[in-house]
CSV table of C-alpha atoms in Angstrom, one decimal:
chain,number,residue,atom,x,y,z
A,1,ASP,CA,-44.6,-50.2,-24.5
A,2,GLN,CA,-45.6,-46.6,-23.9
A,3,GLN,CA,-48.5,-46.8,-21.4
A,4,VAL,CA,-48.8,-43.0,-21.1
A,5,LYS,CA,-48.6,-41.0,-24.4
A,6,GLN,CA,-48.3,-37.3,-25.0
A,7,ASN,CA,-48.5,-37.1,-28.8
A,8,SER,CA,-47.8,-33.4,-29.1
A,9,PRO,CA,-44.1,-32.7,-28.5
A,10,SER,CA,-44.7,-28.9,-28.5
A,11,LEU,CA,-47.4,-26.3,-28.3
A,12,SER,CA,-47.2,-22.6,-28.8
A,13,VAL,CA,-49.9,-20.2,-27.5
A,14,GLN,CA,-50.4,-16.5,-27.1
A,15,GLU,CA,-50.3,-14.9,-23.6
A,16,GLY,CA,-53.8,-14.7,-22.2
A,17,ARG,CA,-55.2,-17.5,-24.4
A,18,ILE,CA,-56.0,-21.1,-23.3
A,19,SER,CA,-53.4,-23.8,-23.4
A,20,ILE,CA,-54.7,-27.3,-23.8
A,21,LEU,CA,-52.3,-30.2,-23.2
A,22,ASN,CA,-53.4,-33.7,-24.0
A,23,CYS,CA,-52.5,-37.1,-22.7
A,24,ASP,CA,-53.7,-40.7,-23.5
A,25,TYR,CA,-53.1,-43.9,-21.6
A,26,THR,CA,-53.5,-47.5,-22.3
A,27,ASN,CA,-53.5,-49.3,-19.0
A,28,SER,CA,-57.1,-49.5,-17.6
A,29,MET,CA,-55.6,-50.2,-14.1
A,30,PHE,CA,-54.5,-46.5,-13.8
A,31,ASP,CA,-56.7,-44.7,-11.5
A,32,TYR,CA,-54.7,-41.6,-10.4
A,33,PHE,CA,-53.3,-39.0,-12.8
A,34,LEU,CA,-51.0,-36.1,-12.3
A,35,TRP,CA,-49.5,-33.2,-14.2
A,36,TYR,CA,-46.0,-32.0,-13.6
A,37,LYS,CA,-44.2,-29.0,-14.9
A,38,LYS,CA,-40.5,-29.0,-15.5
A,39,TYR,CA,-38.0,-26.3,-16.2
A,40,PRO,CA,-34.6,-27.1,-17.8
A,41,ALA,CA,-32.1,-28.6,-15.3
A,42,GLU,CA,-34.7,-28.8,-12.6
A,43,GLY,CA,-36.8,-31.6,-11.1
A,44,PRO,CA,-40.5,-31.9,-12.0
A,45,THR,CA,-42.9,-29.7,-10.0
A,46,PHE,CA,-46.3,-31.1,-9.1
A,47,LEU,CA,-49.2,-29.1,-10.6
A,48,ILE,CA,-52.5,-30.8,-10.2
A,49,SER,CA,-53.9,-34.3,-10.0
A,50,ILE,CA,-57.2,-36.2,-10.5
A,51,SER,CA,-58.6,-39.4,-9.2
A,52,SER,CA,-60.5,-41.7,-11.6
A,53,ILE,CA,-63.7,-41.2,-9.6
A,54,LYS,CA,-63.8,-37.6,-10.8
A,55,ASP,CA,-63.9,-36.2,-14.3
A,56,LYS,CA,-62.7,-32.7,-13.5
A,57,ASN,CA,-60.4,-31.0,-11.0
A,58,GLU,CA,-59.7,-27.3,-10.8
A,59,ASP,CA,-56.9,-25.3,-9.1
A,60,GLY,CA,-56.7,-21.7,-10.0
A,61,ARG,CA,-55.8,-21.3,-13.6
A,62,PHE,CA,-55.3,-25.1,-14.0
A,63,THR,CA,-58.0,-27.6,-14.8
A,64,VAL,CA,-57.6,-31.2,-15.5
A,65,PHE,CA,-60.3,-33.2,-17.3
A,66,LEU,CA,-60.5,-37.0,-17.3
A,67,ASN,CA,-62.4,-39.1,-19.9
A,68,LYS,CA,-62.1,-42.7,-18.6
A,69,SER,CA,-64.0,-44.3,-21.5
A,70,ALA,CA,-61.6,-42.7,-24.0
A,71,LYS,CA,-58.6,-43.2,-21.7
A,72,HIS,CA,-57.8,-39.5,-22.2
A,73,LEU,CA,-57.0,-36.6,-20.0
A,74,SER,CA,-56.2,-32.9,-20.7
A,75,LEU,CA,-54.8,-30.0,-18.8
A,76,HIS,CA,-56.2,-26.6,-19.5
A,77,ILE,CA,-54.4,-23.4,-18.5
A,78,VAL,CA,-56.4,-20.2,-18.6
A,79,PRO,CA,-55.2,-17.6,-19.0
A,80,SER,CA,-51.7,-18.7,-20.2
A,81,GLN,CA,-48.8,-16.6,-19.0
A,82,PRO,CA,-45.2,-16.5,-20.2
A,83,GLY,CA,-44.0,-18.0,-16.9
A,84,ASP,CA,-46.0,-21.1,-17.8
A,85,SER,CA,-43.5,-21.9,-20.6
A,86,ALA,CA,-42.0,-25.2,-19.6
A,87,VAL,CA,-42.2,-29.0,-20.4
A,88,TYR,CA,-45.4,-30.5,-19.0
A,89,PHE,CA,-45.5,-34.2,-18.1
A,90,CYS,CA,-48.6,-36.3,-17.7
A,91,ALA,CA,-48.1,-39.2,-15.2
A,92,ALA,CA,-50.3,-42.1,-14.0
A,93,SER,CA,-50.3,-44.6,-11.2
A,94,ALA,CA,-52.3,-47.7,-10.4
A,95,TYR,CA,-54.1,-48.1,-7.0
A,96,GLY,CA,-53.4,-51.4,-5.4
A,97,GLY,CA,-49.9,-51.5,-6.9
A,98,ALA,CA,-48.9,-50.5,-3.4
A,99,THR,CA,-46.0,-48.3,-4.6
A,100,ASN,CA,-47.7,-45.3,-6.2
A,101,LYS,CA,-44.9,-45.4,-8.7
A,102,LEU,CA,-45.5,-43.1,-11.6
A,103,ILE,CA,-45.5,-43.8,-15.3
A,104,PHE,CA,-44.7,-40.7,-17.2
A,105,GLY,CA,-45.4,-39.6,-20.8
A,106,THR,CA,-42.7,-38.0,-22.9
A,107,GLY,CA,-43.7,-34.5,-22.2
A,108,THR,CA,-45.1,-31.5,-24.2
A,109,LEU,CA,-43.0,-28.3,-24.4
A,110,LEU,CA,-45.3,-25.3,-23.9
A,111,ALA,CA,-44.2,-21.9,-25.2
A,112,VAL,CA,-46.4,-19.0,-24.2
A,113,GLN,CA,-45.6,-16.0,-26.4
A,114,PRO,CA,-45.9,-12.5,-24.9
B,1,ASP,CA,-38.3,-28.4,5.6
B,2,THR,CA,-37.7,-27.0,2.1
B,3,GLY,CA,-38.4,-30.1,0.1
B,4,VAL,CA,-36.5,-32.9,-1.5
B,5,SER,CA,-32.8,-32.3,-1.6
B,6,GLN,CA,-30.3,-34.0,-3.9
B,7,ASP,CA,-26.5,-33.9,-3.9
B,8,PRO,CA,-24.5,-33.3,-6.1
B,9,ARG,CA,-26.4,-31.4,-8.7
B,10,HIS,CA,-23.9,-32.3,-11.4
B,11,LYS,CA,-21.4,-35.1,-11.7
B,12,ILE,CA,-18.9,-35.7,-14.5
B,13,THR,CA,-17.1,-39.0,-14.3
B,14,LYS,CA,-14.9,-41.2,-16.4
B,15,ARG,CA,-16.2,-44.4,-17.8
B,16,GLY,CA,-15.6,-47.3,-15.4
B,17,GLN,CA,-15.6,-45.2,-12.2
B,18,ASN,CA,-18.1,-45.5,-9.4
B,19,VAL,CA,-20.5,-42.7,-8.4
B,20,THR,CA,-22.8,-42.2,-5.5
B,21,PHE,CA,-25.7,-39.8,-5.3
B,22,ARG,CA,-27.6,-38.7,-2.1
B,23,CYS,CA,-31.3,-37.8,-1.6
B,24,ASP,CA,-32.8,-36.3,1.5
B,25,PRO,CA,-36.6,-36.6,1.3
B,26,ILE,CA,-39.2,-34.5,2.9
B,27,SER,CA,-38.9,-35.5,6.5
B,28,GLU,CA,-42.4,-36.8,7.2
B,29,HIS,CA,-42.6,-38.8,3.9
B,30,ASN,CA,-42.4,-42.6,4.3
B,31,ARG,CA,-41.9,-43.4,0.6
B,32,LEU,CA,-38.9,-42.5,-1.5
B,33,TYR,CA,-38.4,-43.1,-5.2
B,34,TRP,CA,-35.6,-42.9,-7.7
B,35,TYR,CA,-36.2,-42.1,-11.3
B,36,ARG,CA,-34.0,-41.6,-14.3
B,37,GLN,CA,-34.6,-39.2,-17.1
B,38,THR,CA,-32.9,-39.1,-20.5
B,39,LEU,CA,-33.2,-36.5,-23.2
B,40,GLY,CA,-36.6,-36.4,-24.8
B,41,GLN,CA,-38.1,-38.8,-22.4
B,42,GLY,CA,-40.2,-38.6,-19.3
B,43,PRO,CA,-38.8,-39.8,-15.9
B,44,GLU,CA,-38.6,-43.6,-15.7
B,45,PHE,CA,-39.1,-45.5,-12.4
B,46,LEU,CA,-36.0,-47.2,-11.0
B,47,THR,CA,-36.7,-48.2,-7.4
B,48,TYR,CA,-38.9,-47.5,-4.4
B,49,PHE,CA,-38.5,-47.6,-0.6
B,50,GLN,CA,-41.1,-47.6,2.1
B,51,ASN,CA,-39.2,-46.5,5.1
B,52,GLU,CA,-36.0,-48.5,5.0
B,53,ALA,CA,-37.3,-51.4,3.0
B,54,GLN,CA,-36.6,-51.5,-0.8
B,55,LEU,CA,-39.9,-52.9,-2.1
B,56,GLU,CA,-39.6,-52.7,-5.8
B,57,LYS,CA,-36.8,-52.5,-8.5
B,58,SER,CA,-37.3,-51.8,-12.2
B,59,ARG,CA,-35.6,-54.1,-14.7
B,60,LEU,CA,-33.8,-50.9,-15.8
B,61,LEU,CA,-31.8,-51.2,-12.5
B,62,SER,CA,-29.0,-53.4,-13.6
B,63,ASP,CA,-26.6,-55.2,-11.2
B,64,ARG,CA,-24.3,-52.2,-11.4
B,65,PHE,CA,-26.9,-50.1,-9.6
B,66,SER,CA,-27.6,-50.3,-5.9
B,67,ALA,CA,-29.8,-48.1,-3.7
B,68,GLU,CA,-30.0,-47.9,0.1
B,69,ARG,CA,-32.1,-46.1,2.6
B,70,PRO,CA,-30.6,-46.8,6.0
B,71,LYS,CA,-32.9,-45.9,8.9
B,72,GLY,CA,-35.6,-44.8,6.6
B,73,SER,CA,-34.2,-41.3,6.2
B,74,PHE,CA,-31.9,-40.3,3.4
B,75,SER,CA,-31.1,-42.6,0.4
B,76,THR,CA,-28.1,-43.2,-1.7
B,77,LEU,CA,-27.9,-44.5,-5.3
B,78,GLU,CA,-24.6,-46.0,-6.4
B,79,ILE,CA,-23.6,-46.8,-9.9
B,80,GLN,CA,-20.6,-49.1,-10.3
B,81,ARG,CA,-18.4,-49.2,-13.4
B,82,THR,CA,-20.2,-46.4,-15.1
B,83,GLU,CA,-21.0,-46.6,-18.8
B,84,GLN,CA,-21.7,-43.8,-21.2
B,85,GLY,CA,-25.3,-45.0,-21.4
B,86,ASP,CA,-25.7,-44.1,-17.7
B,87,SER,CA,-25.5,-40.4,-18.6
B,88,ALA,CA,-28.9,-39.0,-17.5
B,89,MET,CA,-30.7,-36.9,-14.9
B,90,TYR,CA,-31.3,-39.0,-11.7
B,91,LEU,CA,-34.3,-37.8,-9.8
B,92,CYS,CA,-35.4,-38.6,-6.3
B,93,ALA,CA,-39.0,-38.1,-5.1
B,94,SER,CA,-40.8,-38.7,-1.8
B,95,SER,CA,-44.4,-39.0,-0.8
B,96,TYR,CA,-46.7,-40.0,2.1
B,97,MET,CA,-47.6,-43.6,2.3
B,98,GLN,CA,-51.3,-43.5,1.4
B,99,SER,CA,-52.4,-44.3,-2.1
B,100,ASN,CA,-53.2,-41.6,-4.6
B,101,THR,CA,-50.9,-39.0,-3.3
B,102,GLU,CA,-48.5,-36.8,-5.2
B,103,ALA,CA,-44.8,-37.3,-5.2
B,104,PHE,CA,-42.5,-34.3,-4.7
B,105,PHE,CA,-39.3,-34.3,-6.7
B,106,GLY,CA,-35.8,-33.0,-6.0
B,107,GLN,CA,-33.9,-31.0,-8.4
B,108,GLY,CA,-32.0,-34.0,-9.7
B,109,THR,CA,-28.4,-35.0,-10.2
B,110,ARG,CA,-27.1,-34.7,-13.8
B,111,LEU,CA,-24.6,-37.4,-14.5
B,112,THR,CA,-22.3,-37.2,-17.5
B,113,VAL,CA,-20.0,-40.2,-18.2
B,114,VAL,CA,-17.1,-39.4,-20.5
């Protein structure tokens, strides 16, 4: 039962262009969503998050959009840089679960070509 | 404080042996989590501590697994009688206690059972 889905295992974009990574979820109790970036043999690094009371959150080159009715969120990276090449994980948690435990998707490997 | 620290980074063990991993969270964080990541998957929640109390355990955490967080500081994860299926990256994360707050991950311990 995959509650958080990232249907694109990989994505390749040119340096300077926009990268759009997508994530879908099934559990309507999720109300907090996060994106993590992971390099090989390293732990995930927090990038950006969004609460369900918002539909957009921006931090520098990174913007996360949330569409609650579609149970869909996306991460936009503009402009993409070669150093952005990594695996990106979408994660979700449910308020009131008292733990803030995260449910992760399977990840999307982003390759930014110079 | 430089972040979440895990030790060792790598562990190779023979099937049937016991192993223990250590996690030092960010000092002001009350919550500590253990996750496991296998190839091609996102991190999967194993267990969670709030201060020294272990408040939730995933069904992934079989009887061979035990975790402790004495005095609410560092945590240990022990696997007894290791099996080849235990080979994975074991990730520790910590966060503040309030809801909807990001968790910060350590670099992980890569376990290989031969």
